[in-house]
Amino acid sequence: GAGVSQSPSNKVTEKGKDVELRCDPISGHTALYWYRQSLGQGLEFLIYFQGNSAPDKSGLPSDRFSAERTGGSVSTLTIQRTQQEDSAVYLCASSFGIGAGTGTDTQYFGPGTRLTVL
Amino acid sequence: RKEVEQDPGPFNVPEGATVAFNCTYSNSASQSFFWYRQDCRKEPKLLMSVYSSGNEDGRFTAQLNRASQYISLLIRDSKLSDSATYLCVVNHPGGSYIPTFGRGTSLIVHP
């Protein structure tokens, strides 16, 4: 079946511009996560959506970052007034649920969007 | 203490070798444990889930030691294609439901 998809695969933008990154989770998956990964670094959690609950935004690095998830499916991560330090790979993952120890919390990742801010 | 810790390596081994990585976690209530593989400039891909004492998939064996709070990944008969970064992931019920990722262990298999 179809996996997690993300678009665009690459985005080059100028400092100060806004960008939107899109994630299409696996159909039926209720949980959706955004991470970013800078070159040679580990995954940095950004935001998490679960069903109709309020998202957990605890990982967003600044108020320039926001995300929404429409209809419990597609999610968009928006970065306003991009800075050079925003350059990274932005990864989206989805899972069937969130039940630790049940198997439903296994995450599947999309291919990522490589963002370069000039 | 970090929630999930891994030796970053790199582990540099010859083809055919057996290699093992450990991952320690701090939350004793953790219930879900995973190993992911990440190739350079690619997304993490699920390698194995570990829900009980351990499981095996071909050349790969994952084990869980709850008493000492670590999971391990054993790779037998290493192949050049096993070269990658191996990420440990831990989740616990009743928390924020955000799985915690280790920084990864780099494996390089050489001819």
Short mmCIF file of C-alpha atoms in Angstrom, two decimals:
data_model
loop_
_atom_site.label_atom_id
_atom_site.label_comp_id
_atom_site.label_asym_id
_atom_site.label_seq_id
_atom_site.Cartn_x
_atom_site.Cartn_y
_atom_site.Cartn_z
CA GLY A 1 0.00 0.00 0.00
CA ALA A 2 0.97 3.63 -0.21
CA GLY A 3 3.38 4.89 2.38
CA VAL A 4 3.82 8.34 3.85
CA SER A 5 4.41 10.92 1.16
CA GLN A 6 5.89 14.38 1.47
CA SER A 7 6.18 17.30 -0.88
CA PRO A 8 8.18 18.95 -2.13
CA SER A 9 11.19 16.67 -1.94
CA ASN A 10 13.50 19.66 -2.12
CA LYS A 11 12.88 23.32 -1.41
CA VAL A 12 15.34 26.15 -1.84
CA THR A 13 14.22 29.51 -0.56
CA GLU A 14 15.61 32.87 0.32
CA LYS A 15 16.00 34.06 3.86
CA GLY A 16 12.85 35.81 5.05
CA LYS A 17 10.44 33.93 2.77
CA ASP A 18 7.66 31.66 4.04
CA VAL A 19 7.56 27.98 3.12
CA GLU A 20 4.92 25.26 3.36
CA LEU A 21 5.77 21.58 3.60
CA ARG A 22 3.15 18.92 3.07
CA CYS A 23 2.71 15.45 4.51
CA ASP A 24 0.24 12.76 3.44
CA PRO A 25 0.14 10.05 6.11
CA ILE A 26 -0.73 6.42 5.57
CA SER A 27 -4.48 6.05 5.18
CA GLY A 28 -6.12 5.19 8.49
CA HIS A 29 -3.24 6.38 10.63
CA THR A 30 -4.49 8.65 13.38
CA ALA A 31 -1.14 9.93 14.67
CA LEU A 32 1.14 12.21 12.67
CA TYR A 33 4.54 13.57 13.70
CA TRP A 34 6.89 16.17 12.29
CA TYR A 35 10.62 16.02 12.93
CA ARG A 36 13.60 17.80 11.52
CA GLN A 37 17.11 16.53 11.08
CA SER A 38 20.11 18.72 10.46
CA LEU A 39 23.12 17.27 8.68
CA GLY A 40 24.81 14.66 10.84
CA GLN A 41 22.41 15.20 13.71
CA GLY A 42 19.65 13.19 15.35
CA LEU A 43 15.93 13.63 14.90
CA GLU A 44 14.42 16.68 16.56
CA PHE A 45 10.73 16.39 17.43
CA LEU A 46 8.63 19.34 16.30
CA ILE A 47 4.90 18.65 16.62
CA TYR A 48 2.48 15.75 16.99
CA PHE A 49 -1.18 15.30 16.04
CA GLN A 50 -3.43 12.54 17.34
CA GLY A 51 -6.97 12.26 16.06
CA ASN A 52 -9.05 15.28 17.01
CA SER A 53 -6.99 16.14 20.06
CA ALA A 54 -5.09 19.40 20.34
CA PRO A 55 -1.64 18.97 18.83
CA ASP A 56 1.45 18.75 21.01
CA LYS A 57 3.54 21.69 19.87
CA SER A 58 6.18 21.37 22.53
CA GLY A 59 8.98 20.82 20.04
CA LEU A 60 8.43 23.82 17.80
CA PRO A 61 11.60 25.94 18.05
CA SER A 62 9.92 29.32 17.63
CA ASP A 63 6.61 31.00 16.81
CA ARG A 64 7.72 31.14 13.18
CA PHE A 65 6.83 27.46 13.00
CA SER A 66 3.25 26.25 12.84
CA ALA A 67 1.43 23.19 11.57
CA GLU A 68 -2.08 22.10 10.91
CA ARG A 69 -3.77 18.88 10.03
CA THR A 70 -6.97 19.10 8.04
CA GLY A 71 -9.65 16.45 8.25
CA GLY A 72 -7.41 14.22 10.30
CA SER A 73 -5.29 13.42 7.28
CA VAL A 74 -2.97 15.75 5.37
CA SER A 75 -0.71 18.01 7.40
CA THR A 76 1.09 21.21 6.47
CA LEU A 77 4.12 22.56 8.29
CA THR A 78 4.62 26.27 7.75
CA ILE A 79 7.80 28.17 8.46
CA GLN A 80 7.49 31.93 8.32
CA ARG A 81 10.37 34.33 7.69
CA THR A 82 12.82 31.49 7.15
CA GLN A 83 16.31 31.75 8.56
CA GLN A 84 19.46 29.94 7.47
CA GLU A 85 19.40 27.83 10.62
CA ASP A 86 16.06 26.40 9.44
CA SER A 87 17.94 24.50 6.73
CA ALA A 88 17.41 20.81 7.44
CA VAL A 89 15.50 17.74 6.32
CA TYR A 90 11.93 17.85 7.58
CA LEU A 91 10.55 14.38 8.17
CA CYS A 92 6.95 13.37 8.67
CA ALA A 93 5.89 10.08 10.24
CA SER A 94 2.55 8.49 10.94
CA SER A 95 1.35 5.65 13.13
CA PHE A 96 -1.91 3.77 13.42
CA GLY A 97 -2.31 4.84 17.03
CA ILE A 98 -0.39 5.75 20.12
CA GLY A 99 -0.69 2.68 22.28
CA ALA A 100 2.76 1.95 23.62
CA GLY A 101 3.30 -1.77 23.84
CA THR A 102 0.47 -2.61 21.43
CA GLY A 103 2.21 -2.24 18.11
CA THR A 104 -0.06 0.57 17.03
CA ASP A 105 2.58 3.17 17.79
CA THR A 106 5.04 1.95 15.15
CA GLN A 107 6.01 4.98 13.10
CA TYR A 108 6.48 5.00 9.36
CA PHE A 109 8.43 7.84 7.83
CA GLY A 110 8.05 9.76 4.63
CA PRO A 111 11.07 10.52 2.43
CA GLY A 112 11.42 14.01 3.86
CA THR A 113 11.67 17.51 2.46
CA ARG A 114 15.16 18.93 2.20
CA LEU A 115 14.92 22.65 2.95
CA THR A 116 17.75 24.98 2.07
CA VAL A 117 17.54 28.62 3.11
CA LEU A 118 19.97 30.85 1.27
CA ARG B 1 20.79 11.23 32.08
CA LYS B 2 19.38 11.29 28.59
CA GLU B 3 16.15 9.35 28.05
CA VAL B 4 17.63 7.15 25.34
CA GLU B 5 21.37 6.73 24.90
CA GLN B 6 23.37 5.05 22.19
CA ASP B 7 27.07 4.78 21.48
CA PRO B 8 27.47 6.89 18.32
CA GLY B 9 30.34 4.71 17.04
CA PRO B 10 31.32 4.31 14.33
CA PHE B 11 31.58 0.58 14.59
CA ASN B 12 33.96 -0.46 11.83
CA VAL B 13 33.74 -4.20 11.10
CA PRO B 14 34.75 -6.55 8.29
CA GLU B 15 32.23 -8.40 6.18
CA GLY B 16 31.02 -11.54 7.91
CA ALA B 17 31.59 -10.20 11.40
CA THR B 18 29.05 -10.22 14.19
CA VAL B 19 28.36 -6.85 15.75
CA ALA B 20 26.13 -5.75 18.61
CA PHE B 21 24.80 -2.38 19.68
CA ASN B 22 23.17 -1.44 22.95
CA CYS B 23 20.67 1.25 23.73
CA THR B 24 19.85 2.29 27.30
CA TYR B 25 16.65 4.02 28.35
CA SER B 26 15.80 5.85 31.54
CA ASN B 27 12.03 5.42 31.88
CA SER B 28 11.26 2.09 33.55
CA ALA B 29 7.62 2.35 32.38
CA SER B 30 8.66 2.14 28.72
CA GLN B 31 6.64 -0.42 26.76
CA SER B 32 7.55 -0.01 23.10
CA PHE B 33 11.01 -0.49 21.69
CA PHE B 34 12.13 -0.25 18.10
CA TRP B 35 15.22 -0.36 15.99
CA TYR B 36 15.26 1.76 12.84
CA ARG B 37 17.87 1.87 10.15
CA GLN B 38 18.77 5.15 8.48
CA ASP B 39 20.92 5.34 5.38
CA CYS B 40 22.77 8.52 4.54
CA ARG B 41 20.36 11.24 3.37
CA LYS B 42 17.39 8.90 3.65
CA GLU B 43 14.48 8.56 6.06
CA PRO B 44 14.54 6.10 8.98
CA LYS B 45 13.09 2.72 8.11
CA LEU B 46 11.73 0.26 10.63
CA LEU B 47 14.08 -2.64 11.16
CA MET B 48 12.53 -4.43 14.11
CA SER B 49 10.01 -3.95 16.89
CA VAL B 50 10.79 -5.41 20.30
CA TYR B 51 7.76 -6.07 22.52
CA SER B 52 8.78 -8.97 24.66
CA SER B 53 12.11 -10.40 25.68
CA GLY B 54 13.34 -10.26 22.13
CA ASN B 55 12.86 -11.35 18.55
CA GLU B 56 14.84 -12.51 15.57
CA ASP B 57 14.59 -11.74 11.87
CA GLY B 58 17.16 -13.50 9.74
CA ARG B 59 20.59 -12.16 10.63
CA PHE B 60 19.16 -9.64 13.05
CA THR B 61 18.29 -10.28 16.69
CA ALA B 62 16.88 -7.72 19.06
CA GLN B 63 16.74 -8.29 22.80
CA LEU B 64 15.16 -6.41 25.66
CA ASN B 65 16.52 -6.40 29.19
CA ARG B 66 13.96 -4.68 31.39
CA ALA B 67 15.92 -5.17 34.59
CA SER B 68 18.90 -3.26 33.23
CA GLN B 69 16.81 -1.03 30.97
CA TYR B 70 18.48 -1.61 27.67
CA ILE B 71 17.79 -3.12 24.29
CA SER B 72 20.35 -4.61 22.01
CA LEU B 73 20.66 -5.30 18.31
CA LEU B 74 22.85 -8.15 17.10
CA ILE B 75 23.80 -8.42 13.45
CA ARG B 76 25.36 -11.68 12.32
CA ASP B 77 27.32 -12.25 9.11
CA SER B 78 27.54 -8.51 8.37
CA LYS B 79 27.10 -7.41 4.77
CA LEU B 80 28.43 -4.28 3.11
CA SER B 81 24.79 -3.24 2.71
CA ASP B 82 24.34 -3.21 6.49
CA SER B 83 26.40 -0.02 6.64
CA ALA B 84 24.02 2.59 8.04
CA THR B 85 23.02 4.38 11.22
CA TYR B 86 20.88 2.36 13.61
CA LEU B 87 18.38 4.31 15.68
CA CYS B 88 16.89 3.11 18.93
CA VAL B 89 13.36 4.31 19.72
CA VAL B 90 11.51 3.99 23.01
CA ASN B 91 7.92 4.82 23.93
CA HIS B 92 6.02 4.61 27.18
CA PRO B 93 2.29 4.67 27.97
CA GLY B 94 0.79 7.56 29.82
CA GLY B 95 3.44 9.96 28.66
CA SER B 96 3.35 12.45 25.88
CA TYR B 97 3.02 9.65 23.34
CA ILE B 98 6.03 11.07 21.57
CA PRO B 99 8.49 8.25 20.99
CA THR B 100 12.02 9.11 22.06
CA PHE B 101 14.79 8.58 19.53
CA GLY B 102 18.39 7.88 20.32
CA ARG B 103 21.06 9.72 18.36
CA GLY B 104 21.97 6.56 16.50
CA THR B 105 24.92 4.21 16.16
CA SER B 106 26.93 4.30 12.96
CA LEU B 107 27.98 0.97 11.43
CA ILE B 108 30.54 0.67 8.66
CA VAL B 109 31.06 -2.77 7.15
CA HIS B 110 34.20 -2.98 5.01
CA PRO B 111 35.39 -5.67 2.58
#
